[in-house]
Amino acid sequence: MTFYRLTFKPAIGLYGQHDPSVALFEDDQLVFAVEEERLSRDKHAVNSFPGNAIRECLEYRDLSLSDIDEIVLPYEPSLRWKILPHYVRASLSLDERLKQFVSLGSTVVSQIRGQLYPTRQIENELASIGTPVPPIETHPHHACHAASAFHPSGFEDALVLTLDAKGEYDATVVWKGTLDGLERVRTYKHPNSLGLFFAAITEYLGFRMFNGEGKVMGLAPYGRPNRAIETGLRELVDTGVDYDVTDLTKHWGADAGVAELEAVFDRPRRTDSGEFTQWEKDLAFEAQSLLEEIVLDLTETYCRQLGVSNVALAGGVALNCKLNQQVGALDVVDDVFIQPVANDAGLALGAGWFDQAPRTVAPMSDVYLGPSFSTAAIKRRLDANKIEYTEPDDLERDVAQRLADGALVGWFQGRLELGPRALGNRSILADPRTIASRDRVNKHVKHREEWRPFAPSMLERAAKEYLTSDGSTPFMITTADVRDERVDDMAAVIHPADETTRPQTVREEQNPRYARLLSEFETLTDIPVLLNTSFNDHGEPIVTTPNQAIKDFYGMGLDFLVLEDIVIEK
């Protein structure tokens, strides 16, 4: 009898606010996973229940909810009482009695629900999908992050760091992972949160928290060391293994932190959409430097203390690719695994692995876990809409030639990726050799800031020829330095300010068609590299269906669209 476990991260009530996702496990094997935003088309699917994603998971195996043996949620609401004093202090600090009363009342109600009825809201939502509702288990948020990082890492032992805005009561947790499981070593409680520290910087620079942190990371290399800014930040932030950022993060949300930054620097938050000043670039640089200083101290201290040289990372802060490169470069670190779905969307994976022995979980080599569409089904859609198309005899060579000639190509293949990166199945591709390619994609395709860099996909066997570090990096989750002699070969995918890049390495067994496309491009150009960015317009989730790909194709400055075996030309 097959055992089905459905795991999901809601974004309602006691279960967080953003990035809901769902995963289906069949006899302890992960078989399907998808984020709600890819189906609802609402970026990050804030404050939403992942009903669409649950139905998609059930449909994958033609199941009804009653066929599910167990549901697992990556939150333990009963643990929220551990920061009750913080919520009380935050409520009493409000400037009006009515606001204090309302906030305290909300806190009390939330605590009672967390203790007595932790899954009631989820049960009610599930009942609209099917009955009876299966038994529901809950596991701690950071423990699920930790399982998502360590269990599929392939490590026998490791330091595991989970770094985000907040779990139930914890913001950063140090773990030791062994083949027997995970041991909690140290907890940094909310509001001492690195995620909220960087969120305050993000909001101060005019972006949106939990959405724009990657832009701050990308802006940082344009900055320079600035003693005045560093001094101001260090008035608010203590670094080191006993770090403290609570002067910026003492209230949930970023507004209080932004007010502190405005006071320290005597500058209002950025509100215009013009070019960044050098001061703003320098702030991004110094904030990134402080984040790296803290996490590197944590890594070095606990690798030595625990006697390990492997590191596994998860939590939203672990999406910071430049930080990840610095962790991997430490002398005490031999190898690093960063969960590619490091943000809250990856919690569904950790919840499914939580009760499994790490030795039983296969190392993660790809995240092609979502829905796919056959060529026959795509043809029926195109014929019904009278859209002309061709079906080349040698698709990979045909597309490689178009790319070598300068075309911008929408590439839609196989199963949808899980996580924030397009990894060759829902991608926009271009020739990596010229800065003109980068600028054209930014301006006419992605409609985003021109200073933002792109990333490359490259054949894994060629990585050592192009990067100063070799090995497998299949998830675009860390940056790397480019060899001087190869900079001109991949000008479009190098950060203009520091000449780093965020590579995806590709092996044929991971993605056969994409590897063949890279090989054909190499045959034509001698360069086994392509510019690869996610197939979505600015502010939208990555496309999921052929219809969405077609809509974006006609709304963006793309020249060709490849849907499985089919090519569409404008």
Coordinates of C-alpha atoms in Angstrom, one line a residue:
M1 CA 0.0 0.0 0.0
T2 CA 1.5 3.3 -1.1
F3 CA 1.9 5.9 1.7
Y4 CA 1.2 9.5 0.7
R5 CA 2.4 12.5 2.7
L6 CA 1.4 16.0 1.7
T7 CA 3.5 18.8 3.2
F8 CA 2.8 22.4 2.8
K9 CA 3.7 25.9 4.0
P10 CA 0.5 28.0 4.3
A11 CA 0.8 31.8 4.5
I12 CA -2.1 32.6 6.7
G13 CA -2.8 33.0 10.4
L14 CA -0.2 31.3 12.6
Y15 CA 1.8 30.1 9.6
G16 CA 3.7 33.0 8.2
Q17 CA 2.9 35.5 5.5
H18 CA 4.7 34.7 2.2
D19 CA 5.9 32.0 -0.2
P20 CA 3.5 29.2 0.4
S21 CA 4.3 25.9 -1.3
V22 CA 3.3 22.3 -1.4
A23 CA 5.1 19.0 -1.8
L24 CA 3.9 15.4 -2.3
F25 CA 5.9 12.5 -0.9
E26 CA 5.2 8.9 -2.0
D27 CA 6.6 6.3 0.3
D28 CA 9.0 8.9 1.6
Q29 CA 10.2 9.9 -1.9
L30 CA 9.7 13.4 -3.0
V31 CA 7.7 13.2 -6.3
F32 CA 6.2 16.7 -6.9
A33 CA 6.4 20.2 -5.5
V34 CA 5.1 23.6 -6.6
E35 CA 4.8 27.1 -5.2
E36 CA 1.4 28.7 -5.0
E37 CA 2.6 31.9 -6.7
R38 CA 3.2 29.9 -9.9
L39 CA -0.4 29.0 -10.1
S40 CA -2.1 32.1 -8.6
R41 CA 0.2 34.4 -10.5
D42 CA 0.6 36.6 -7.4
K43 CA 4.3 37.2 -6.6
H44 CA 5.2 35.5 -3.3
A45 CA 1.4 34.7 -2.8
V46 CA 1.4 36.9 0.3
N47 CA -1.2 36.0 3.0
S48 CA -2.7 33.2 1.0
F49 CA -3.6 29.5 1.4
P50 CA -1.9 27.2 -1.2
G51 CA -5.2 25.7 -2.4
N52 CA -4.1 25.8 -6.1
A53 CA -0.8 24.1 -5.3
I54 CA -2.5 21.4 -3.2
R55 CA -4.9 20.5 -6.0
E56 CA -1.9 20.4 -8.5
C57 CA -0.1 18.0 -6.2
L58 CA -3.1 15.7 -5.9
E59 CA -3.7 15.8 -9.7
Y60 CA -0.2 14.7 -10.3
R61 CA -1.0 11.3 -8.9
D62 CA -4.8 11.5 -9.6
L63 CA -5.5 11.6 -5.8
S64 CA -8.2 13.1 -3.7
L65 CA -7.5 14.6 -0.3
S66 CA -8.9 11.5 1.4
D67 CA -6.1 9.4 -0.3
I68 CA -3.5 11.3 1.7
D69 CA -2.3 9.5 4.8
E70 CA -0.7 12.4 6.5
I71 CA -0.3 16.2 6.2
V72 CA 2.7 17.9 7.7
L73 CA 3.0 21.7 8.3
P74 CA 6.4 23.4 8.9
Y75 CA 5.3 25.4 11.9
E76 CA 4.7 24.5 15.6
P77 CA 2.3 27.3 16.7
S78 CA 2.5 26.2 20.4
L79 CA 6.1 27.4 20.5
R80 CA 5.0 31.1 19.9
W81 CA 4.7 31.6 23.7
K82 CA 8.5 31.8 23.9
I83 CA 8.5 35.3 22.6
L84 CA 5.3 36.5 24.3
P85 CA 7.2 39.1 26.4
H86 CA 8.5 40.6 23.2
Y87 CA 5.0 41.0 21.8
V88 CA 3.8 42.5 25.0
R89 CA 6.6 45.1 25.1
A90 CA 6.1 45.9 21.4
S91 CA 2.4 46.5 22.0
L92 CA 3.0 48.7 25.1
S93 CA 5.5 50.8 23.1
L94 CA 2.8 52.0 20.7
D95 CA 2.0 55.7 21.0
E96 CA -1.7 55.4 21.6
R97 CA -3.7 53.6 24.2
L98 CA -6.2 52.3 21.7
K99 CA -3.4 50.8 19.5
Q100 CA -1.9 49.2 22.6
F101 CA -5.2 47.7 23.6
V102 CA -5.9 46.3 20.1
S103 CA -2.3 44.9 19.7
L104 CA -2.4 43.2 23.1
G105 CA -5.8 41.7 22.4
S106 CA -4.5 40.4 19.1
T107 CA -1.5 38.9 20.8
V108 CA -3.6 37.2 23.5
V109 CA -6.0 35.7 20.9
S110 CA -3.0 34.5 18.8
Q111 CA -1.4 32.8 21.8
I112 CA -4.6 31.0 22.7
R113 CA -5.1 29.8 19.2
G114 CA -1.5 28.6 19.0
Q115 CA -1.9 26.6 22.2
L116 CA -5.5 25.2 21.9
Y117 CA -6.4 25.2 18.2
P118 CA -3.2 25.3 16.2
T119 CA -4.5 23.6 13.1
R120 CA -8.2 24.7 13.1
Q121 CA -7.8 27.3 10.4
I122 CA -5.9 24.9 8.2
E123 CA -8.5 22.1 8.7
N124 CA -11.2 24.5 7.6
E125 CA -9.3 25.5 4.4
L126 CA -8.6 21.8 3.6
A127 CA -12.3 20.9 4.0
S128 CA -13.1 23.0 1.0
I129 CA -10.8 20.8 -1.1
G130 CA -12.0 17.4 0.2
T131 CA -13.1 15.4 3.2
P132 CA -12.3 13.7 5.4
V133 CA -9.3 15.9 6.2
P134 CA -6.2 13.7 6.9
P135 CA -4.4 13.8 10.2
I136 CA -2.2 16.9 10.5
E137 CA 1.3 17.0 12.1
T138 CA 3.3 20.1 12.9
H139 CA 7.0 20.6 13.2
P140 CA 9.1 23.6 14.2
H141 CA 9.9 26.1 11.4
H142 CA 13.6 26.2 11.8
A143 CA 13.9 22.4 12.2
C144 CA 12.2 22.1 8.8
H145 CA 14.6 24.6 7.3
A146 CA 17.5 22.6 8.8
A147 CA 16.2 19.3 7.5
S148 CA 15.8 20.9 4.0
A149 CA 19.5 21.8 4.1
F150 CA 21.1 18.8 5.7
H151 CA 19.1 15.8 4.7
P152 CA 19.7 16.2 0.9
S153 CA 23.2 17.5 1.3
G154 CA 25.0 14.1 1.0
F155 CA 27.1 15.0 4.1
E156 CA 27.8 12.6 6.9
D157 CA 28.1 15.5 9.3
A158 CA 27.9 19.3 9.0
L159 CA 27.3 22.6 10.7
V160 CA 23.8 23.6 9.7
L161 CA 22.8 27.3 9.9
T162 CA 19.2 28.4 9.5
L163 CA 18.9 32.1 9.0
D164 CA 15.7 34.0 8.3
A165 CA 13.4 36.7 9.6
K166 CA 11.5 34.6 12.2
G167 CA 10.3 31.1 12.9
E168 CA 7.9 30.7 15.9
Y169 CA 10.3 32.3 18.3
D170 CA 13.8 31.9 16.6
A171 CA 15.5 33.9 14.0
T172 CA 18.9 32.1 13.6
V173 CA 19.7 28.6 14.8
V174 CA 22.9 26.7 14.9
W175 CA 22.6 22.9 14.4
K176 CA 24.9 19.9 14.2
G177 CA 23.8 17.5 11.5
T178 CA 24.9 13.8 11.6
L179 CA 23.5 10.7 9.9
D180 CA 21.4 10.2 13.1
G181 CA 19.7 13.5 12.7
L182 CA 19.9 17.2 13.8
E183 CA 20.9 18.6 17.2
R184 CA 20.0 22.2 18.1
V185 CA 23.2 23.9 19.4
R186 CA 22.3 27.5 19.8
T187 CA 19.2 29.7 19.2
Y188 CA 19.1 33.4 18.5
K189 CA 15.6 34.5 19.4
H190 CA 13.4 37.0 17.5
P191 CA 13.8 39.9 17.2
N192 CA 17.6 39.3 16.9
S193 CA 17.1 38.6 13.2
L194 CA 19.5 38.9 10.4
G195 CA 16.6 38.6 8.0
L196 CA 14.9 41.6 9.5
F197 CA 18.2 43.5 9.7
F198 CA 18.6 43.2 5.9
A199 CA 14.9 43.8 5.4
A200 CA 15.3 47.2 7.1
I201 CA 18.2 48.1 4.8
T202 CA 16.1 47.0 1.9
E203 CA 13.1 49.2 2.8
Y204 CA 15.4 52.1 3.5
L205 CA 16.9 51.9 0.0
G206 CA 13.4 52.0 -1.6
F207 CA 12.8 48.3 -2.2
R208 CA 10.2 46.0 -0.5
M209 CA 11.2 43.6 2.3
F210 CA 11.1 39.9 1.5
N211 CA 11.3 40.9 -2.2
G212 CA 14.1 43.3 -2.8
E213 CA 16.9 41.9 -0.6
G214 CA 18.5 40.4 -3.7
K215 CA 18.6 43.8 -5.3
V216 CA 20.5 45.2 -2.4
M217 CA 23.0 42.3 -2.7
G218 CA 23.3 43.1 -6.4
L219 CA 23.8 46.8 -5.7
A220 CA 26.4 46.3 -3.0
P221 CA 29.4 45.7 -5.4
Y222 CA 28.8 49.2 -6.9
G223 CA 29.6 50.6 -3.4
R224 CA 32.9 51.4 -1.7
P225 CA 34.0 51.2 1.9
N226 CA 32.6 54.2 3.7
R227 CA 33.8 54.8 7.2
A228 CA 30.9 57.2 8.2
I229 CA 28.3 54.7 7.0
E230 CA 30.1 51.8 8.7
T231 CA 30.3 53.8 12.0
G232 CA 26.6 54.6 11.8
L233 CA 25.6 51.0 11.2
R234 CA 27.8 49.8 14.0
E235 CA 25.9 52.1 16.4
L236 CA 22.9 49.9 15.6
V237 CA 24.5 46.5 15.0
D238 CA 26.9 44.4 17.1
T239 CA 28.7 41.8 15.0
G240 CA 30.5 38.6 15.9
V241 CA 29.2 35.3 17.2
D242 CA 27.2 37.1 19.8
Y243 CA 25.7 39.5 17.3
D244 CA 22.8 41.8 18.2
V245 CA 20.7 43.7 15.6
T246 CA 17.7 44.4 17.8
D247 CA 18.1 48.2 17.7
L248 CA 16.9 47.8 14.1
T249 CA 14.6 44.9 14.4
K250 CA 12.8 45.3 17.8
H251 CA 9.4 45.6 16.0
W252 CA 8.0 43.2 13.4
G253 CA 8.2 44.8 10.0
A254 CA 10.8 47.2 8.8
D255 CA 9.3 50.6 9.5
A256 CA 10.8 51.0 13.0
G257 CA 14.2 49.9 11.6
V258 CA 13.9 52.4 8.8
A259 CA 13.2 55.2 11.3
E260 CA 16.3 54.2 13.2
L261 CA 18.4 54.4 10.0
E262 CA 16.9 57.8 9.1
A263 CA 17.8 59.1 12.6
V264 CA 21.4 57.8 12.5
F265 CA 22.2 59.0 9.0
D266 CA 19.9 62.1 9.1
R267 CA 18.6 61.0 5.7
P268 CA 15.0 60.0 4.8
R269 CA 14.4 56.7 3.2
R270 CA 14.7 56.6 -0.6
T271 CA 11.3 57.1 -2.4
D272 CA 12.2 58.0 -6.0
S273 CA 13.0 55.6 -8.8
G274 CA 16.0 57.5 -10.2
E275 CA 19.6 56.4 -10.2
F276 CA 21.2 55.5 -6.9
T277 CA 23.6 57.9 -5.4
Q278 CA 27.1 56.8 -4.4
W279 CA 26.1 57.1 -0.8
E280 CA 23.2 54.6 -1.3
K281 CA 25.5 52.2 -3.1
D282 CA 28.0 52.5 -0.2
L283 CA 25.2 51.7 2.3
A284 CA 24.4 48.5 0.4
F285 CA 28.1 47.7 0.4
E286 CA 28.5 48.2 4.2
A287 CA 25.3 46.4 5.0
Q288 CA 26.3 43.4 2.9
S289 CA 29.8 43.5 4.6
L290 CA 28.2 43.4 8.1
L291 CA 26.0 40.5 7.2
E292 CA 28.9 38.6 5.9
E293 CA 31.0 39.4 9.0
I294 CA 28.4 38.0 11.3
V295 CA 27.6 34.8 9.3
L296 CA 31.3 34.1 8.7
D297 CA 32.0 34.4 12.4
L298 CA 29.2 32.0 13.2
T299 CA 30.5 29.6 10.6
E300 CA 34.1 29.7 11.7
T301 CA 33.3 29.5 15.4
Y302 CA 30.9 26.6 15.2
C303 CA 32.8 24.6 12.6
R304 CA 35.7 24.6 15.1
Q305 CA 33.5 24.0 18.1
L306 CA 31.7 21.1 16.6
G307 CA 34.7 19.6 14.8
V308 CA 33.1 19.6 11.3
S309 CA 34.2 21.1 8.0
N310 CA 31.0 20.8 6.0
V311 CA 28.3 23.5 6.1
A312 CA 24.6 23.4 5.1
L313 CA 22.5 26.5 4.9
A314 CA 18.8 27.3 4.6
G315 CA 16.4 30.2 5.4
G316 CA 15.8 33.3 3.4
V317 CA 19.2 34.8 4.2
A318 CA 20.8 31.9 2.5
L319 CA 19.6 33.2 -0.8
N320 CA 22.3 35.8 -0.5
C321 CA 24.7 34.4 -3.1
K322 CA 27.7 36.7 -2.3
L323 CA 27.5 35.6 1.3
N324 CA 27.4 32.0 0.3
Q325 CA 30.6 32.4 -1.7
Q326 CA 32.4 33.9 1.3
V327 CA 31.2 31.0 3.5
G328 CA 32.6 28.5 1.0
A329 CA 35.9 30.3 0.9
L330 CA 36.6 30.0 4.7
D331 CA 39.7 27.9 5.5
V332 CA 37.7 25.8 8.0
V333 CA 35.1 24.9 5.3
D334 CA 35.7 22.0 2.9
D335 CA 32.2 21.9 1.3
V336 CA 28.9 23.8 1.4
F337 CA 25.4 22.8 0.4
I338 CA 22.8 25.5 0.2
Q339 CA 19.2 24.4 -0.1
P340 CA 18.3 25.9 -3.5
V341 CA 14.8 26.7 -2.2
A342 CA 16.3 28.3 0.8
N343 CA 13.3 30.6 1.5
D344 CA 10.0 29.6 3.1
A345 CA 9.0 27.8 -0.1
G346 CA 11.6 25.2 0.8
L347 CA 9.9 24.4 4.1
A348 CA 7.6 21.9 2.4
L349 CA 10.6 19.8 1.5
G350 CA 12.1 19.9 5.0
A351 CA 8.7 19.0 6.6
G352 CA 8.6 15.9 4.4
W353 CA 12.2 14.9 5.4
F354 CA 11.9 15.9 9.0
D355 CA 11.0 12.4 10.3
Q356 CA 13.3 10.5 8.0
A357 CA 16.9 9.5 8.8
P358 CA 19.2 11.7 6.8
R359 CA 21.0 8.7 5.3
T360 CA 17.7 7.7 3.6
V361 CA 17.4 10.9 1.7
A362 CA 19.1 11.0 -1.7
P363 CA 21.4 14.0 -2.5
M364 CA 19.6 16.8 -4.3
S365 CA 20.9 17.2 -7.9
D366 CA 18.0 19.2 -9.4
V367 CA 14.7 20.9 -8.5
Y368 CA 12.6 19.9 -11.6
L369 CA 9.6 19.0 -9.4
G370 CA 6.6 20.8 -10.9
P371 CA 4.1 20.3 -13.8
S372 CA 5.0 19.6 -17.4
F373 CA 3.2 19.7 -20.7
S374 CA 3.5 17.4 -23.7
T375 CA 4.2 18.6 -27.3
A376 CA 0.9 17.2 -28.4
A377 CA -1.0 19.2 -25.8
I378 CA 0.9 22.3 -26.8
K379 CA 0.1 21.8 -30.5
R380 CA -3.6 21.6 -29.7
R381 CA -3.5 24.9 -27.9
L382 CA -1.5 26.6 -30.7
D383 CA -3.8 25.2 -33.4
A384 CA -6.9 26.3 -31.5
N385 CA -5.5 29.8 -31.3
K386 CA -4.2 29.8 -35.0
I387 CA -0.6 30.4 -33.9
E388 CA 1.9 29.3 -36.5
Y389 CA 4.9 27.2 -35.4
T390 CA 7.6 25.0 -36.8
E391 CA 9.1 21.8 -35.5
P392 CA 12.8 21.6 -36.3
D393 CA 14.4 18.2 -37.0
D394 CA 17.3 19.2 -34.7
L395 CA 15.8 21.5 -32.2
E396 CA 19.0 22.1 -30.1
R397 CA 21.2 23.0 -33.0
D398 CA 18.4 25.2 -34.6
V399 CA 18.0 27.1 -31.3
A400 CA 21.8 27.3 -30.7
Q401 CA 22.2 28.9 -34.1
R402 CA 19.5 31.5 -33.4
L403 CA 21.2 32.3 -30.1
A404 CA 24.6 32.6 -31.8
D405 CA 23.1 35.0 -34.3
G406 CA 21.9 37.3 -31.4
A407 CA 18.3 36.2 -30.9
L408 CA 16.6 36.3 -27.5
V409 CA 14.8 33.0 -26.8
G410 CA 12.1 32.0 -24.4
W411 CA 12.8 28.4 -23.5
F412 CA 10.0 26.2 -22.0
Q413 CA 10.8 22.6 -21.3
G414 CA 9.9 19.7 -19.0
R415 CA 9.0 20.1 -15.4
L416 CA 8.7 23.5 -13.7
E417 CA 11.6 24.3 -11.3
L418 CA 10.9 24.8 -7.6
G419 CA 12.5 27.9 -6.1
P420 CA 13.5 31.4 -7.2
R421 CA 15.9 30.4 -10.1
A422 CA 15.1 29.3 -13.6
L423 CA 17.4 26.4 -14.3
G424 CA 16.9 25.7 -17.9
N425 CA 13.2 24.7 -18.0
R426 CA 11.5 28.0 -17.7
S427 CA 14.3 30.3 -18.9
I428 CA 15.0 33.3 -21.2
L429 CA 18.3 32.6 -23.0
A430 CA 20.8 34.9 -24.9
D431 CA 24.3 35.0 -26.2
P432 CA 26.6 35.7 -23.2
R433 CA 29.4 37.2 -25.1
T434 CA 28.4 40.9 -25.4
I435 CA 27.2 43.6 -23.0
A436 CA 24.7 44.4 -25.6
S437 CA 22.9 41.1 -24.9
R438 CA 22.7 42.0 -21.2
D439 CA 21.4 45.5 -21.8
R440 CA 18.8 44.3 -24.4
V441 CA 17.4 41.7 -22.0
N442 CA 17.2 44.1 -19.1
K443 CA 15.6 46.9 -21.1
H444 CA 13.4 45.1 -23.6
V445 CA 12.6 41.8 -22.1
K446 CA 12.8 41.9 -18.3
H447 CA 11.9 45.6 -18.1
R448 CA 14.1 46.1 -15.0
E449 CA 16.9 48.2 -13.7
E450 CA 19.8 48.3 -16.2
W451 CA 22.5 47.9 -13.5
R452 CA 21.2 44.4 -12.5
P453 CA 23.4 41.5 -13.6
F454 CA 22.5 38.2 -15.2
A455 CA 23.7 34.7 -14.5
P456 CA 25.2 32.0 -16.8
S457 CA 24.4 28.4 -17.4
M458 CA 27.5 26.4 -18.4
L459 CA 28.5 22.8 -19.0
E460 CA 29.9 21.4 -15.7
R461 CA 33.0 20.0 -17.4
A462 CA 33.9 23.6 -18.6
A463 CA 33.5 25.3 -15.2
K464 CA 37.1 25.0 -14.2
E465 CA 38.1 26.8 -17.5
Y466 CA 35.8 29.7 -16.8
L467 CA 35.8 30.0 -12.9
T468 CA 38.5 30.1 -10.4
S469 CA 36.5 27.6 -8.4
D470 CA 35.4 24.4 -10.1
G471 CA 32.9 21.7 -9.2
S472 CA 29.2 21.3 -9.4
T473 CA 27.0 24.4 -8.7
P474 CA 23.7 23.4 -10.3
F475 CA 21.4 25.9 -8.5
M476 CA 22.7 29.4 -9.1
I477 CA 22.9 29.9 -5.3
T478 CA 26.4 31.2 -5.0
T479 CA 28.7 33.6 -6.8
A480 CA 32.1 32.8 -8.2
D481 CA 35.1 34.6 -9.6
V482 CA 35.7 34.5 -13.3
R483 CA 39.1 33.7 -14.8
D484 CA 40.7 36.8 -16.3
E485 CA 41.1 35.1 -19.7
R486 CA 37.4 34.3 -19.9
V487 CA 35.9 37.6 -18.9
D488 CA 35.4 38.7 -22.6
D489 CA 33.7 35.4 -23.4
M490 CA 30.9 35.9 -21.0
A491 CA 30.6 39.7 -20.6
A492 CA 26.8 39.6 -20.4
V493 CA 26.7 37.4 -17.3
I494 CA 29.4 39.1 -15.2
H495 CA 28.7 41.6 -12.5
P496 CA 30.0 44.9 -13.9
A497 CA 31.4 46.1 -10.6
D498 CA 33.3 43.1 -9.2
E499 CA 33.5 40.6 -12.2
T500 CA 31.8 37.8 -10.3
T501 CA 29.1 35.6 -11.7
R502 CA 26.3 33.4 -10.3
P503 CA 26.7 30.1 -12.3
Q504 CA 24.5 27.2 -13.0
T505 CA 26.6 24.1 -14.0
V506 CA 24.7 21.5 -16.1
R507 CA 25.3 17.8 -16.6
E508 CA 23.5 15.7 -19.2
E509 CA 21.9 13.5 -16.5
Q510 CA 20.5 16.5 -14.8
N511 CA 18.9 18.1 -17.9
P512 CA 19.6 16.3 -21.1
R513 CA 18.1 18.7 -23.6
Y514 CA 19.5 21.8 -21.9
A515 CA 23.0 20.2 -21.8
R516 CA 22.7 19.4 -25.6
L517 CA 21.7 23.0 -26.3
L518 CA 24.8 24.2 -24.5
S519 CA 26.9 21.7 -26.4
E520 CA 25.5 22.9 -29.7
F521 CA 26.2 26.5 -28.8
E522 CA 29.8 25.5 -27.9
T523 CA 30.1 23.8 -31.3
L524 CA 29.1 27.1 -33.0
T525 CA 31.0 29.5 -30.8
D526 CA 33.6 27.6 -28.8
I527 CA 31.8 28.8 -25.6
P528 CA 29.7 26.3 -23.6
V529 CA 27.8 29.1 -21.8
L530 CA 24.5 30.9 -22.2
L531 CA 22.9 33.9 -20.5
N532 CA 20.0 32.4 -18.5
T533 CA 17.4 34.4 -16.6
S534 CA 13.9 33.4 -15.4
F535 CA 11.1 33.4 -17.9
N536 CA 8.9 36.1 -16.4
D537 CA 8.4 39.8 -16.8
H538 CA 9.4 42.2 -14.1
G539 CA 7.4 41.6 -10.9
E540 CA 5.7 38.4 -12.1
P541 CA 6.3 34.8 -11.0
I542 CA 8.1 32.5 -13.4
V543 CA 5.8 31.1 -16.1
T544 CA 4.2 27.8 -15.4
T545 CA 2.0 26.9 -18.4
P546 CA 2.4 27.3 -22.2
N547 CA -0.4 29.9 -22.2
Q548 CA 1.5 32.0 -19.8
A549 CA 4.7 31.6 -21.8
I550 CA 2.9 32.6 -25.0
K551 CA 1.4 35.7 -23.3
D552 CA 4.8 36.8 -22.0
F553 CA 6.4 36.1 -25.4
Y554 CA 4.1 38.5 -27.2
G555 CA 4.5 41.1 -24.4
M556 CA 8.3 41.0 -24.1
G557 CA 11.1 41.7 -26.5
L558 CA 11.8 38.1 -27.3
D559 CA 12.5 36.9 -30.9
F560 CA 11.6 33.2 -30.5
L561 CA 9.7 31.0 -28.2
V562 CA 10.5 27.3 -27.8
L563 CA 7.8 25.1 -26.3
E564 CA 9.1 21.6 -26.0
D565 CA 9.7 20.5 -29.6
I566 CA 8.1 23.6 -31.1
V567 CA 9.4 27.0 -32.2
I568 CA 7.3 30.1 -32.5
E569 CA 8.7 33.2 -34.3
K570 CA 7.3 36.7 -34.1

